[in-house]
GROMACS .gro file of C-alpha atoms in nm:
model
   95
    1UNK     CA    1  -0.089  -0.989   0.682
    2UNK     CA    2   0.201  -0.921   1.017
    3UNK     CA    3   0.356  -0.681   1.145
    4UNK     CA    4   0.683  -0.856   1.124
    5UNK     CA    5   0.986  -0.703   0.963
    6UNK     CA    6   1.297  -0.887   0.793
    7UNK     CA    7   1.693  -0.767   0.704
    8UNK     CA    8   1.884  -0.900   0.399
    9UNK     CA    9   2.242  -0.927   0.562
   10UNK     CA   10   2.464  -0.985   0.233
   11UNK     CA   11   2.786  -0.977   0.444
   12UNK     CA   12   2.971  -1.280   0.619
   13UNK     CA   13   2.649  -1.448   0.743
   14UNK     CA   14   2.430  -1.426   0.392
   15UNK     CA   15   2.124  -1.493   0.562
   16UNK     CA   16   1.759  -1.294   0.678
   17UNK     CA   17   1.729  -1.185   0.995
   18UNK     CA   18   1.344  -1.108   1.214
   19UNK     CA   19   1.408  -0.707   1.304
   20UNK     CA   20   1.151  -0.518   1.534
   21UNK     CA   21   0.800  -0.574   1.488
   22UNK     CA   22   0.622  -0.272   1.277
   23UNK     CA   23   0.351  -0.093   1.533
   24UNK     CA   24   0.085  -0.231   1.285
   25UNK     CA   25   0.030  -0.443   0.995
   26UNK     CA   26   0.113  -0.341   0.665
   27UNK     CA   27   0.135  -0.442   0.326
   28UNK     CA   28   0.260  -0.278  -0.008
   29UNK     CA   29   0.396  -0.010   0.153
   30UNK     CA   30   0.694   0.234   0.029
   31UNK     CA   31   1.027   0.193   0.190
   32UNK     CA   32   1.348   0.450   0.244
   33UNK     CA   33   1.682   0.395   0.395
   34UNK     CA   34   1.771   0.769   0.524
   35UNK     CA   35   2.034   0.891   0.761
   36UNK     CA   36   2.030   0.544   0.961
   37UNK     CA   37   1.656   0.463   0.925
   38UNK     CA   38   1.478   0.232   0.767
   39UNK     CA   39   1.156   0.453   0.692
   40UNK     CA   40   0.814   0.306   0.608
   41UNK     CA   41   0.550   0.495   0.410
   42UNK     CA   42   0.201   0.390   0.368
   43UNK     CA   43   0.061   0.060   0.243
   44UNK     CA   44  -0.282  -0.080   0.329
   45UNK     CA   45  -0.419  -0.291   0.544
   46UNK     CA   46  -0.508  -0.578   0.306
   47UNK     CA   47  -0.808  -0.442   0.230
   48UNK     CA   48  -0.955  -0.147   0.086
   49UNK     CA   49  -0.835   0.077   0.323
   50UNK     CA   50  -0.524   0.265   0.243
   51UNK     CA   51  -0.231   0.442   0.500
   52UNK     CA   52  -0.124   0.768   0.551
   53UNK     CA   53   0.135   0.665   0.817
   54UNK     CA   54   0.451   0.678   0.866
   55UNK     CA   55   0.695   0.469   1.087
   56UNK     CA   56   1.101   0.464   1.122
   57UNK     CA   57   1.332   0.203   1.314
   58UNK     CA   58   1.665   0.324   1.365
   59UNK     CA   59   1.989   0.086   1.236
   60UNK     CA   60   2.339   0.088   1.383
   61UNK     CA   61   2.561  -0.107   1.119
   62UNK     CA   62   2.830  -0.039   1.386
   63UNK     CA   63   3.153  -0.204   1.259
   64UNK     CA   64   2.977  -0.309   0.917
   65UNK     CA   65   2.894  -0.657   1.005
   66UNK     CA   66   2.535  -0.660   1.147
   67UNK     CA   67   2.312  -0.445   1.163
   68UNK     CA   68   2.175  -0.365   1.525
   69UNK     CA   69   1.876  -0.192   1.614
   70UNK     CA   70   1.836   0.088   1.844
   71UNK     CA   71   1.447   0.058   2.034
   72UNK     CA   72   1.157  -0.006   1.783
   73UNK     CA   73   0.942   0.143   1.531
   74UNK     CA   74   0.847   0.489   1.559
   75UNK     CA   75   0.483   0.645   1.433
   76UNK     CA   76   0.672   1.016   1.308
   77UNK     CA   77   0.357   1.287   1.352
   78UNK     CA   78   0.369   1.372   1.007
   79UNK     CA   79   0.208   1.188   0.766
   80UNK     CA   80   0.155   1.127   0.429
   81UNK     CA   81  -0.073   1.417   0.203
   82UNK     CA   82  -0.282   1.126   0.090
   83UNK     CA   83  -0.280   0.783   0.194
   84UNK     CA   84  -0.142   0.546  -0.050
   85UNK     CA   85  -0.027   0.225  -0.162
   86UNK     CA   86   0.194   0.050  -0.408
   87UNK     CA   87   0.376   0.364  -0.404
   88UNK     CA   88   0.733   0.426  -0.563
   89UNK     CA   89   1.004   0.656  -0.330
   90UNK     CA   90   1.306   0.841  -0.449
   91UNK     CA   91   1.509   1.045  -0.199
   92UNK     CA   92   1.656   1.346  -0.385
   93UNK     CA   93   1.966   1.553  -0.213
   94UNK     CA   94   1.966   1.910  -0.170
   95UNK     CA   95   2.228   2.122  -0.282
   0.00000   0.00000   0.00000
């Protein structure tokens, strides 16, 4: 199990790209693109023990070509009611 993180660049360059190391290793965890964040939610620890954590990087697509990335991954205070893994993640808008 790492801690490392890769991109899926679809644009001119079609390739994967290493982005900032997570602050921990994860696995199987639930992941949200939100307001210029990648967030990460949960996972495990590839073994019995699940996470409540939750960590954001943020992502400057600046002029659409690559993505840049501004510092590395947060650990938000919040975290999740109950840890979990394998999870499924839907953002819904408000009205």
């Amino acid at each position: 199990m790492r801690d490392t993180v890769e991109i899926y660049n679809p644009g001119v360059d079609d390739d994967w790209a290493l982005i900032p190391n997570m602050s921990a290793p994860r696995r199987n965890a639930g992941l949200l693109f939100v307001n210029s964040s990648l967030m990460v939610f949960g996972g495990d620890e590839g073994d019995s023990h699940l996470l409540d954590s939750i960590e954001t990087l943020t992502i400057d697509m600046g002029r659409g070509q690559r993505a840049e990335f501004a510092g590395r991954w947060q650990v938000i205070e919040s975290t999740l009611p109950q840890p979990r893994s394998y999870s499924g993640l839907v953002l819904v808008d408000k009205p």
